[in-house]
Every structure is written in structure tokens, then in C-alpha cells.
Amino acid sequence: MNPQVASEDNPYQAMQARLDLASERLGLEPNLISILRTCEREITISMPVVMDDGSVEVFEGFRVQHSTSRGPAKGGIRYALNVNRDEVRALAAWMTWKCAVVNVPFGGGKGGVVCDPFKMSKSELERVTRRYVTGIMDFIGPDRDVPAPDMGTDGQIMAWFMDTYSMHKHAYLPASVTGKPISLGGSLGRIEATGRGVMLCAREALKHLGMNPKECTTAIQGSGNVGMISALQLASTGIKVVAISDVHGGLYNEKGIDLAGLRKHMKVQRKLDGFDGGDRISNNELLELEVDILVPAATENVITSKNAAKLHARIIVEGANGPVTANADKILDDKGVFVVPDILANAGGVTVSYFEWVQDRMSFFWTQREVEERMERIMVDSFAATVDMAQRFGESNRIAAYMLGVDRVADTTRMRGIYA
Ligand code: GLU
């Protein structure tokens, strides 16, 4: 079965369409489905911030908690100009399913601030962040809702987040947010976690399909934390990375991209442009390359009903959240593409966020090896459970992963009952 939605570019509708299918296959009660389709709490704030030139700009911020049925809401904060409420709602719900797929005891949430972090100074970013934390303060916390980095945010922003929250509560509260610098209670292995999870999913997919990594090529859309680390991790398994991109466009080299050189270049330039290790291609051309594995690791809605038929990859591993629209699902299915869906493929990040939260609460810290081994076990088991579900129900991996996650959330929601 495959979903179809009216507004193809609306991620919240895409989430609901897939949820509806998974719920139907699970035979969930209609009352339960209506609970799971909507978000528990949505906060919108407007934040006046003094800019460096003395002017005042009013920023819009969101925090959406989709579900706290299995644990505190969990999910990142996005700083981007195109952040909007339906996007944050979808991202929050995806966090719920993601945490349930890998079976970590969290619900799902997401936040966003409408701003362009690349055009703001460090002190402006700090003021926006502290104002944002203050605005959502009463609804977050280690037992309520635990934010983390996402597009446009990083460890420094999480450090300001933790500091603002701790100052207001008059306590040292590192478990209020994850993705922090190591010295503030961050976890070893957290920065690499999402990309490493992508690699583990690609490795398991190749194993499942009987393909040899050393004979495979990959194209990666995106070169931020997820894209770049995925590229490095995939390369370490012998897979040849022939293309990579940033928002402005991509680079193609059939002999393989010099990732170490590119990384050095990007640290200084903060963009791919100017690195001459291959031919320039567009982001759309990158998606359509003849590669074995395609990793969309940038943003939503890049594989749609318009370009899905033109893709050549045998495997898609979704590093980003929501890179494939619901209307493209059927096209990929009909082509026999093996899709590792976002709620599984990029779950390595939140899995290590969970480890960070556990370590902070215990004030007892693990070695990188402990983090990596625990994470690998969770990712490998979750991959196997998803593929098993897909085979048992004759469903796509995406709907199977939804079924796995939704069933766990439905179970706790049912057991807790409706409080009235
Ligand atoms: N923003 C990441 C995601 O979409 C990480 C969330 C987290 O660690 O809480 O999965």
C-alpha cells in the first residue's frame, strides 16, 4: 500500500498519510489513530532580540511536542528561514516514531526558530537562543522535553541552551538538552552518531541484498554534519563516494571524492564552491546519478513524484528527515528501490542523545567504544526488525518502520488510558 497526499510538499500531511496506512495494517482503534495523528502541545513565541546594530528584530519560534506517551519529548531545534509550523509538527511526530523504532524511552518533539543563522553574528545567535529557551522554559526539562541540535544549530547553541536553563533553575542541569560539547556533559560519539547510523544502515542493506561494499558507489546530498560524516563513514567501509553537495550544488568525481581535502576546504570556506576535486553538478543531477546507494542528507521533499522515476540508485538511505514525499513512495516501490526510511536511517543521532541524557543523569560517562558498541547493537537490531516486519506484512520498509514505531506508541497510549 502507498499513501497519496493533496499537498505533496506538506510534511505533516505526508506523516499523517503514512501513519494512516501503518495504523490500518496494525488494525488500530480509530480513537487511538486520532490521538496519534495530532500533536500534544504546540508553543509559538515571538521573541524580540536586540541586534548588533542596535535595531530590534522580532523572531518567531516554535516548540511542538507530538507525544510524551513513552517518555519525555525528544528532538532537535532547527534554525532556518523556511521553518514553519506544519514542518515542525511533522518533524516532532517523526521523532516519536523514530524513538519508538529504536526503542529508546522518549516521545517526540521538535523546535524551530525562523532565522538565518549564517547571516547572524555569534552574539546575536546567543541572544536569540537564550530568549528562545526562556520562552519555552516552563514546558521543557530533563523529564519533560529534551531538545538537541538540528539544521542550523550546533554544540555551542546547546551550551547556551543548557546554561540558560540551568541559570533559571538555579541548578546544574546538563540533561536538559543533548548534543552539548563534551566538557558540559556531552557524549563521546554524539557528533558522529547520525552519520555512523547511516553507514550502519547502508552496510546492513548491502548485506541483506548480497552486495559487496567494495564494488559500490554512493552519492550524498548534503555536506553538513550528517552528509559529511555519512560520506566519511561510508568511505571507511570501502564504498566509493562519487558525489557530494551543499545547498548551492554538487561535485562529481567517478574516481571518488577526496573527502579529507574537501573537509579541510569546507572548514575554511564553509561551502563546497572553490574545491576543484571533480565536476560541478546540480543537486537534482546528483539525485539522478547511476550509483548503488543514494543518501539524501540535506532536507525534506527532495525526492518527489516529479523526479522519483528518474532515480537510478538501488538503495536509498535517508540521512535527512522527510527527504522523500509520500507521493514518491509508490514510484520508488514500483521500481524496487530498497529504501531505509528516515525514522530508522538517521536514528543513530537520537540514540546517542539518549546515551548522553542517561550519562548526564548518572554523572557517569562512557568511553567512545561503549557508546559505539551500544549504538551499533540498537541500529542493527532495529534494521533487522524493520526488514522482518516488511517481509511479514508484504509492506515497504517505510510502512514497516512506521508499524514498528506506531505499535509501540499505541501500546503505551492504550495502557495509560485516556485521562479525563
Ligand atoms: N535532530 C536530530 C534528529 O532529527 C537529533 C534529535 C535528538 O538527538 O534529539 O533526529
mmCIF file of N, CA and C in Angstrom, residues 192-296:
data_model
loop_
_atom_site.group_PDB
_atom_site.id
_atom_site.type_symbol
_atom_site.label_atom_id
_atom_site.label_comp_id
_atom_site.label_asym_id
_atom_site.label_seq_id
_atom_site.Cartn_x
_atom_site.Cartn_y
_atom_site.Cartn_z
ATOM 1 N N GLU A 192 29.358 12.194 15.631
ATOM 2 C CA GLU A 192 29.429 11.257 14.500
ATOM 3 C C GLU A 192 28.176 10.372 14.414
ATOM 4 N N ALA A 193 27.331 10.406 15.449
ATOM 5 C CA ALA A 193 26.315 9.353 15.596
ATOM 6 C C ALA A 193 25.356 9.218 14.410
ATOM 7 N N THR A 194 24.835 10.331 13.906
ATOM 8 C CA THR A 194 23.841 10.202 12.825
ATOM 9 C C THR A 194 24.502 9.618 11.573
ATOM 10 N N GLY A 195 25.676 10.142 11.218
ATOM 11 C CA GLY A 195 26.377 9.644 10.033
ATOM 12 C C GLY A 195 26.797 8.192 10.195
ATOM 13 N N ARG A 196 27.178 7.840 11.404
ATOM 14 C CA ARG A 196 27.579 6.457 11.653
ATOM 15 C C ARG A 196 26.366 5.527 11.535
ATOM 16 N N GLY A 197 25.221 6.004 12.013
ATOM 17 C CA GLY A 197 23.991 5.219 11.878
ATOM 18 C C GLY A 197 23.621 5.027 10.411
ATOM 19 N N VAL A 198 23.816 6.065 9.610
ATOM 20 C CA VAL A 198 23.554 5.968 8.170
ATOM 21 C C VAL A 198 24.443 4.885 7.559
ATOM 22 N N MET A 199 25.717 4.897 7.949
ATOM 23 C CA MET A 199 26.654 3.890 7.429
ATOM 24 C C MET A 199 26.216 2.478 7.857
ATOM 25 N N LEU A 200 25.835 2.338 9.122
ATOM 26 C CA LEU A 200 25.431 1.004 9.593
ATOM 27 C C LEU A 200 24.207 0.505 8.825
ATOM 28 N N CYS A 201 23.262 1.418 8.542
ATOM 29 C CA CYS A 201 22.072 1.019 7.774
ATOM 30 C C CYS A 201 22.451 0.638 6.350
ATOM 31 N N ALA A 202 23.375 1.407 5.748
ATOM 32 C CA ALA A 202 23.809 1.087 4.383
ATOM 33 C C ALA A 202 24.501 -0.278 4.386
ATOM 34 N N ARG A 203 25.344 -0.502 5.385
ATOM 35 C CA ARG A 203 26.059 -1.774 5.493
ATOM 36 C C ARG A 203 25.073 -2.944 5.627
ATOM 37 N N GLU A 204 24.069 -2.764 6.489
ATOM 38 C CA GLU A 204 23.085 -3.843 6.682
ATOM 39 C C GLU A 204 22.259 -4.058 5.415
ATOM 40 N N ALA A 205 21.936 -2.966 4.709
ATOM 41 C CA ALA A 205 21.144 -3.076 3.472
ATOM 42 C C ALA A 205 21.946 -3.858 2.420
ATOM 43 N N LEU A 206 23.229 -3.539 2.311
ATOM 44 C CA LEU A 206 24.072 -4.252 1.336
ATOM 45 C C LEU A 206 24.146 -5.740 1.675
ATOM 46 N N LYS A 207 24.306 -6.015 2.959
ATOM 47 C CA LYS A 207 24.364 -7.414 3.413
ATOM 48 C C LYS A 207 23.062 -8.123 3.035
ATOM 49 N N HIS A 208 21.953 -7.450 3.318
ATOM 50 C CA HIS A 208 20.637 -8.019 3.055
ATOM 51 C C HIS A 208 20.443 -8.316 1.563
ATOM 52 N N LEU A 209 20.989 -7.435 0.724
ATOM 53 C CA LEU A 209 20.803 -7.598 -0.726
ATOM 54 C C LEU A 209 21.941 -8.389 -1.381
ATOM 55 N N GLY A 210 22.894 -8.839 -0.564
ATOM 56 C CA GLY A 210 24.016 -9.616 -1.090
ATOM 57 C C GLY A 210 24.952 -8.796 -1.962
ATOM 58 N N MET A 211 25.138 -7.542 -1.632
ATOM 59 C CA MET A 211 26.035 -6.680 -2.428
ATOM 60 C C MET A 211 27.336 -6.426 -1.663
ATOM 61 N N ASN A 212 28.438 -6.252 -2.428
ATOM 62 C CA ASN A 212 29.750 -6.061 -1.826
ATOM 63 C C ASN A 212 30.086 -4.564 -1.746
ATOM 64 N N PRO A 213 30.309 -4.040 -0.527
ATOM 65 C CA PRO A 213 30.577 -2.597 -0.399
ATOM 66 C C PRO A 213 31.734 -2.129 -1.280
ATOM 67 N N LYS A 214 32.717 -2.992 -1.445
ATOM 68 C CA LYS A 214 33.913 -2.585 -2.203
ATOM 69 C C LYS A 214 33.624 -2.395 -3.689
ATOM 70 N N GLU A 215 32.451 -2.882 -4.122
ATOM 71 C CA GLU A 215 32.100 -2.703 -5.541
ATOM 72 C C GLU A 215 30.997 -1.660 -5.687
ATOM 73 N N CYS A 216 30.722 -0.926 -4.606
ATOM 74 C CA CYS A 216 29.576 0.001 -4.642
ATOM 75 C C CYS A 216 29.997 1.465 -4.655
ATOM 76 N N THR A 217 29.111 2.279 -5.241
ATOM 77 C CA THR A 217 29.323 3.729 -5.243
ATOM 78 C C THR A 217 28.161 4.398 -4.510
ATOM 79 N N THR A 218 28.425 5.603 -4.027
ATOM 80 C CA THR A 218 27.364 6.344 -3.361
ATOM 81 C C THR A 218 27.422 7.824 -3.718
ATOM 82 N N ALA A 219 26.257 8.473 -3.711
ATOM 83 C CA ALA A 219 26.165 9.928 -3.874
ATOM 84 C C ALA A 219 25.459 10.465 -2.641
ATOM 85 N N ILE A 220 26.008 11.545 -2.097
ATOM 86 C CA ILE A 220 25.470 12.079 -0.843
ATOM 87 C C ILE A 220 24.989 13.506 -1.057
ATOM 88 N N GLN A 221 23.721 13.745 -0.799
ATOM 89 C CA GLN A 221 23.224 15.115 -0.902
ATOM 90 C C GLN A 221 23.330 15.766 0.468
ATOM 91 N N GLY A 222 24.170 16.796 0.546
ATOM 92 C CA GLY A 222 24.365 17.477 1.821
ATOM 93 C C GLY A 222 25.772 17.242 2.331
ATOM 94 N N SER A 223 26.358 18.267 2.939
ATOM 95 C CA SER A 223 27.704 18.098 3.498
ATOM 96 C C SER A 223 27.795 18.790 4.853
ATOM 97 N N GLY A 224 26.664 18.857 5.534
ATOM 98 C CA GLY A 224 26.660 19.334 6.915
ATOM 99 C C GLY A 224 27.094 18.183 7.807
ATOM 100 N N ASN A 225 26.724 18.256 9.068
ATOM 101 C CA ASN A 225 27.146 17.211 9.999
ATOM 102 C C ASN A 225 26.745 15.822 9.501
ATOM 103 N N VAL A 226 25.487 15.678 9.057
ATOM 104 C CA VAL A 226 25.018 14.346 8.653
ATOM 105 C C VAL A 226 25.669 13.914 7.333
ATOM 106 N N GLY A 227 25.637 14.790 6.320
ATOM 107 C CA GLY A 227 26.163 14.435 4.999
ATOM 108 C C GLY A 227 27.648 14.122 5.040
ATOM 109 N N MET A 228 28.423 15.008 5.644
ATOM 110 C CA MET A 228 29.880 14.830 5.644
ATOM 111 C C MET A 228 30.294 13.594 6.434
ATOM 112 N N ILE A 229 29.711 13.415 7.627
ATOM 113 C CA ILE A 229 30.106 12.239 8.430
ATOM 114 C C ILE A 229 29.632 10.947 7.753
ATOM 115 N N SER A 230 28.446 10.991 7.147
ATOM 116 C CA SER A 230 27.986 9.797 6.409
ATOM 117 C C SER A 230 28.986 9.452 5.316
ATOM 118 N N ALA A 231 29.441 10.479 4.591
ATOM 119 C CA ALA A 231 30.389 10.257 3.494
ATOM 120 C C ALA A 231 31.663 9.592 4.027
ATOM 121 N N LEU A 232 32.200 10.149 5.102
ATOM 122 C CA LEU A 232 33.450 9.609 5.655
ATOM 123 C C LEU A 232 33.255 8.180 6.154
ATOM 124 N N GLN A 233 32.128 7.955 6.822
ATOM 125 C CA GLN A 233 31.855 6.628 7.370
ATOM 126 C C GLN A 233 31.652 5.601 6.260
ATOM 127 N N LEU A 234 30.906 5.986 5.226
ATOM 128 C CA LEU A 234 30.668 5.058 4.120
ATOM 129 C C LEU A 234 31.985 4.746 3.417
ATOM 130 N N ALA A 235 32.810 5.777 3.234
ATOM 131 C CA ALA A 235 34.104 5.574 2.575
ATOM 132 C C ALA A 235 34.958 4.595 3.388
ATOM 133 N N SER A 236 34.830 4.648 4.717
ATOM 134 C CA SER A 236 35.654 3.775 5.559
ATOM 135 C C SER A 236 35.276 2.300 5.400
ATOM 136 N N THR A 237 34.100 2.021 4.820
ATOM 137 C CA THR A 237 33.724 0.620 4.606
ATOM 138 C C THR A 237 34.108 0.143 3.202
ATOM 139 N N GLY A 238 34.735 1.032 2.439
ATOM 140 C CA GLY A 238 35.172 0.644 1.089
ATOM 141 C C GLY A 238 34.231 1.112 -0.016
ATOM 142 N N ILE A 239 33.112 1.725 0.368
ATOM 143 C CA ILE A 239 32.175 2.243 -0.639
ATOM 144 C C ILE A 239 32.786 3.513 -1.239
ATOM 145 N N LYS A 240 32.689 3.654 -2.561
ATOM 146 C CA LYS A 240 33.291 4.832 -3.198
ATOM 147 C C LYS A 240 32.289 5.990 -3.251
ATOM 148 N N VAL A 241 32.672 7.117 -2.628
ATOM 149 C CA VAL A 241 31.799 8.306 -2.627
ATOM 150 C C VAL A 241 32.106 9.096 -3.901
ATOM 151 N N VAL A 242 31.183 9.049 -4.873
ATOM 152 C CA VAL A 242 31.468 9.706 -6.157
ATOM 153 C C VAL A 242 30.842 11.093 -6.262
ATOM 154 N N ALA A 243 29.931 11.437 -5.356
ATOM 155 C CA ALA A 243 29.325 12.775 -5.415
ATOM 156 C C ALA A 243 28.885 13.232 -4.040
ATOM 157 N N ILE A 244 28.973 14.548 -3.853
ATOM 158 C CA ILE A 244 28.525 15.166 -2.588
ATOM 159 C C ILE A 244 28.109 16.597 -2.923
ATOM 160 N N SER A 245 27.279 17.201 -2.075
ATOM 161 C CA SER A 245 26.810 18.549 -2.422
ATOM 162 C C SER A 245 26.609 19.409 -1.178
ATOM 163 N N ASP A 246 26.385 20.710 -1.404
ATOM 164 C CA ASP A 246 25.855 21.580 -0.354
ATOM 165 C C ASP A 246 24.645 22.304 -0.951
ATOM 166 N N VAL A 247 24.117 23.327 -0.285
ATOM 167 C CA VAL A 247 22.893 23.959 -0.799
ATOM 168 C C VAL A 247 23.061 24.532 -2.203
ATOM 169 N N HIS A 248 24.269 24.927 -2.549
ATOM 170 C CA HIS A 248 24.469 25.581 -3.851
ATOM 171 C C HIS A 248 24.648 24.613 -5.006
ATOM 172 N N GLY A 249 25.003 23.359 -4.729
ATOM 173 C CA GLY A 249 25.213 22.408 -5.817
ATOM 174 C C GLY A 249 26.193 21.328 -5.411
ATOM 175 N N GLY A 250 26.512 20.456 -6.377
ATOM 176 C CA GLY A 250 27.325 19.295 -6.018
ATOM 177 C C GLY A 250 28.592 19.150 -6.823
ATOM 178 N N LEU A 251 29.318 18.110 -6.472
ATOM 179 C CA LEU A 251 30.603 17.806 -7.073
ATOM 180 C C LEU A 251 30.569 16.326 -7.430
ATOM 181 N N TYR A 252 31.020 15.995 -8.653
ATOM 182 C CA TYR A 252 31.022 14.597 -9.070
ATOM 183 C C TYR A 252 32.415 14.192 -9.521
ATOM 184 N N ASN A 253 32.880 13.055 -9.044
ATOM 185 C CA ASN A 253 34.162 12.523 -9.493
ATOM 186 C C ASN A 253 34.053 11.001 -9.519
ATOM 187 N N GLU A 254 34.103 10.431 -10.724
ATOM 188 C CA GLU A 254 33.868 8.974 -10.810
ATOM 189 C C GLU A 254 34.963 8.165 -10.127
ATOM 190 N N LYS A 255 36.124 8.792 -9.901
ATOM 191 C CA LYS A 255 37.211 8.073 -9.207
ATOM 192 C C LYS A 255 37.054 8.151 -7.694
ATOM 193 N N GLY A 256 36.123 8.961 -7.245
ATOM 194 C CA GLY A 256 35.928 9.143 -5.794
ATOM 195 C C GLY A 256 36.350 10.542 -5.371
ATOM 196 N N ILE A 257 35.553 11.127 -4.483
ATOM 197 C CA ILE A 257 35.841 12.484 -3.991
ATOM 198 C C ILE A 257 36.942 12.402 -2.921
ATOM 199 N N ASP A 258 37.868 13.359 -2.962
ATOM 200 C CA ASP A 258 38.897 13.447 -1.913
ATOM 201 C C ASP A 258 38.233 14.099 -0.675
ATOM 202 N N LEU A 259 37.695 13.248 0.189
ATOM 203 C CA LEU A 259 36.884 13.760 1.305
ATOM 204 C C LEU A 259 37.721 14.520 2.331
ATOM 205 N N ALA A 260 38.943 14.039 2.582
ATOM 206 C CA ALA A 260 39.789 14.731 3.564
ATOM 207 C C ALA A 260 40.089 16.143 3.067
ATOM 208 N N GLY A 261 40.406 16.253 1.780
ATOM 209 C CA GLY A 261 40.697 17.568 1.187
ATOM 210 C C GLY A 261 39.466 18.456 1.222
ATOM 211 N N LEU A 262 38.331 17.881 0.881
ATOM 212 C CA LEU A 262 37.087 18.659 0.854
ATOM 213 C C LEU A 262 36.728 19.160 2.253
ATOM 214 N N ARG A 263 36.950 18.316 3.232
ATOM 215 C CA ARG A 263 36.621 18.680 4.601
ATOM 216 C C ARG A 263 37.464 19.876 5.060
ATOM 217 N N LYS A 264 38.751 19.815 4.686
ATOM 218 C CA LYS A 264 39.662 20.912 5.027
ATOM 219 C C LYS A 264 39.182 22.202 4.360
ATOM 220 N N HIS A 265 38.849 22.083 3.083
ATOM 221 C CA HIS A 265 38.372 23.238 2.311
ATOM 222 C C HIS A 265 37.115 23.828 2.956
ATOM 223 N N MET A 266 36.193 22.937 3.346
ATOM 224 C CA MET A 266 34.913 23.420 3.878
ATOM 225 C C MET A 266 35.047 24.041 5.267
ATOM 226 N N LYS A 267 36.042 23.606 6.020
ATOM 227 C CA LYS A 267 36.263 24.190 7.356
ATOM 228 C C LYS A 267 36.600 25.673 7.218
ATOM 229 N N VAL A 268 37.358 26.001 6.173
ATOM 230 C CA VAL A 268 37.764 27.389 5.962
ATOM 231 C C VAL A 268 36.683 28.158 5.203
ATOM 232 N N GLN A 269 36.220 27.600 4.084
ATOM 233 C CA GLN A 269 35.305 28.331 3.178
ATOM 234 C C GLN A 269 33.833 28.224 3.603
ATOM 235 N N ARG A 270 33.491 27.218 4.349
ATOM 236 C CA ARG A 270 32.103 26.917 4.754
ATOM 237 C C ARG A 270 31.193 26.643 3.557
ATOM 238 N N LYS A 271 31.773 26.379 2.404
ATOM 239 C CA LYS A 271 30.996 25.950 1.234
ATOM 240 C C LYS A 271 31.872 25.100 0.315
ATOM 241 N N LEU A 272 31.166 24.342 -0.533
ATOM 242 C CA LEU A 272 31.849 23.424 -1.434
ATOM 243 C C LEU A 272 32.545 24.171 -2.567
ATOM 244 N N ASP A 273 31.921 25.275 -2.967
ATOM 245 C CA ASP A 273 32.400 26.066 -4.093
ATOM 246 C C ASP A 273 33.890 26.389 -3.938
ATOM 247 N N GLY A 274 34.633 26.252 -5.030
ATOM 248 C CA GLY A 274 36.055 26.584 -4.972
ATOM 249 C C GLY A 274 36.922 25.349 -4.786
ATOM 250 N N PHE A 275 36.328 24.224 -4.467
ATOM 251 C CA PHE A 275 37.103 22.987 -4.302
ATOM 252 C C PHE A 275 37.115 22.272 -5.644
ATOM 253 N N ASP A 276 38.308 22.137 -6.211
ATOM 254 C CA ASP A 276 38.238 21.558 -7.556
ATOM 255 C C ASP A 276 38.703 20.102 -7.569
ATOM 256 N N GLY A 277 37.859 19.245 -7.012
ATOM 257 C CA GLY A 277 38.169 17.809 -6.988
ATOM 258 C C GLY A 277 37.157 17.032 -7.790
ATOM 259 N N GLY A 278 36.528 17.673 -8.774
ATOM 260 C CA GLY A 278 35.519 16.973 -9.577
ATOM 261 C C GLY A 278 34.727 17.941 -10.424
ATOM 262 N N ASP A 279 33.720 17.408 -11.130
ATOM 263 C CA ASP A 279 32.887 18.266 -11.988
ATOM 264 C C ASP A 279 31.710 18.809 -11.203
ATOM 265 N N ARG A 280 31.343 20.052 -11.493
ATOM 266 C CA ARG A 280 30.183 20.648 -10.815
ATOM 267 C C ARG A 280 28.896 20.050 -11.384
ATOM 268 N N ILE A 281 27.995 19.663 -10.504
ATOM 269 C CA ILE A 281 26.673 19.189 -10.931
ATOM 270 C C ILE A 281 25.635 19.860 -10.045
ATOM 271 N N SER A 282 24.377 19.811 -10.461
ATOM 272 C CA SER A 282 23.335 20.417 -9.624
ATOM 273 C C SER A 282 22.873 19.384 -8.592
ATOM 274 N N ASN A 283 22.140 19.856 -7.603
ATOM 275 C CA ASN A 283 21.612 18.939 -6.590
ATOM 276 C C ASN A 283 20.645 17.934 -7.220
ATOM 277 N N ASN A 284 19.886 18.371 -8.234
ATOM 278 C CA ASN A 284 18.969 17.443 -8.900
ATOM 279 C C ASN A 284 19.729 16.386 -9.693
ATOM 280 N N GLU A 285 20.793 16.815 -10.357
ATOM 281 C CA GLU A 285 21.599 15.845 -11.118
ATOM 282 C C GLU A 285 22.200 14.810 -10.172
ATOM 283 N N LEU A 286 22.610 15.256 -8.998
ATOM 284 C CA LEU A 286 23.206 14.326 -8.020
ATOM 285 C C LEU A 286 22.227 13.202 -7.679
ATOM 286 N N LEU A 287 20.958 13.583 -7.494
ATOM 287 C CA LEU A 287 19.965 12.574 -7.105
ATOM 288 C C LEU A 287 19.770 11.517 -8.188
ATOM 289 N N GLU A 288 20.001 11.930 -9.436
ATOM 290 C CA GLU A 288 19.715 11.022 -10.550
ATOM 291 C C GLU A 288 20.941 10.237 -11.036
ATOM 292 N N LEU A 289 22.044 10.344 -10.305
ATOM 293 C CA LEU A 289 23.268 9.651 -10.729
ATOM 294 C C LEU A 289 23.112 8.125 -10.680
ATOM 295 N N GLU A 290 23.899 7.452 -11.529
ATOM 296 C CA GLU A 290 23.904 5.979 -11.527
ATOM 297 C C GLU A 290 24.799 5.489 -10.411
ATOM 298 N N VAL A 291 24.277 5.432 -9.208
ATOM 299 C CA VAL A 291 25.060 4.951 -8.066
ATOM 300 C C VAL A 291 24.298 3.816 -7.406
ATOM 301 N N ASP A 292 24.993 3.058 -6.561
ATOM 302 C CA ASP A 292 24.300 1.975 -5.850
ATOM 303 C C ASP A 292 23.502 2.520 -4.677
ATOM 304 N N ILE A 293 24.107 3.484 -3.971
ATOM 305 C CA ILE A 293 23.453 3.999 -2.759
ATOM 306 C C ILE A 293 23.316 5.506 -2.856
ATOM 307 N N LEU A 294 22.100 5.998 -2.662
ATOM 308 C CA LEU A 294 21.866 7.439 -2.629
ATOM 309 C C LEU A 294 21.544 7.817 -1.182
ATOM 310 N N VAL A 295 22.244 8.841 -0.688
ATOM 311 C CA VAL A 295 21.987 9.291 0.689
ATOM 312 C C VAL A 295 21.516 10.743 0.664
ATOM 313 N N PRO A 296 20.203 10.976 0.678
ATOM 314 C CA PRO A 296 19.733 12.353 0.790
ATOM 315 C C PRO A 296 19.905 12.784 2.248
#
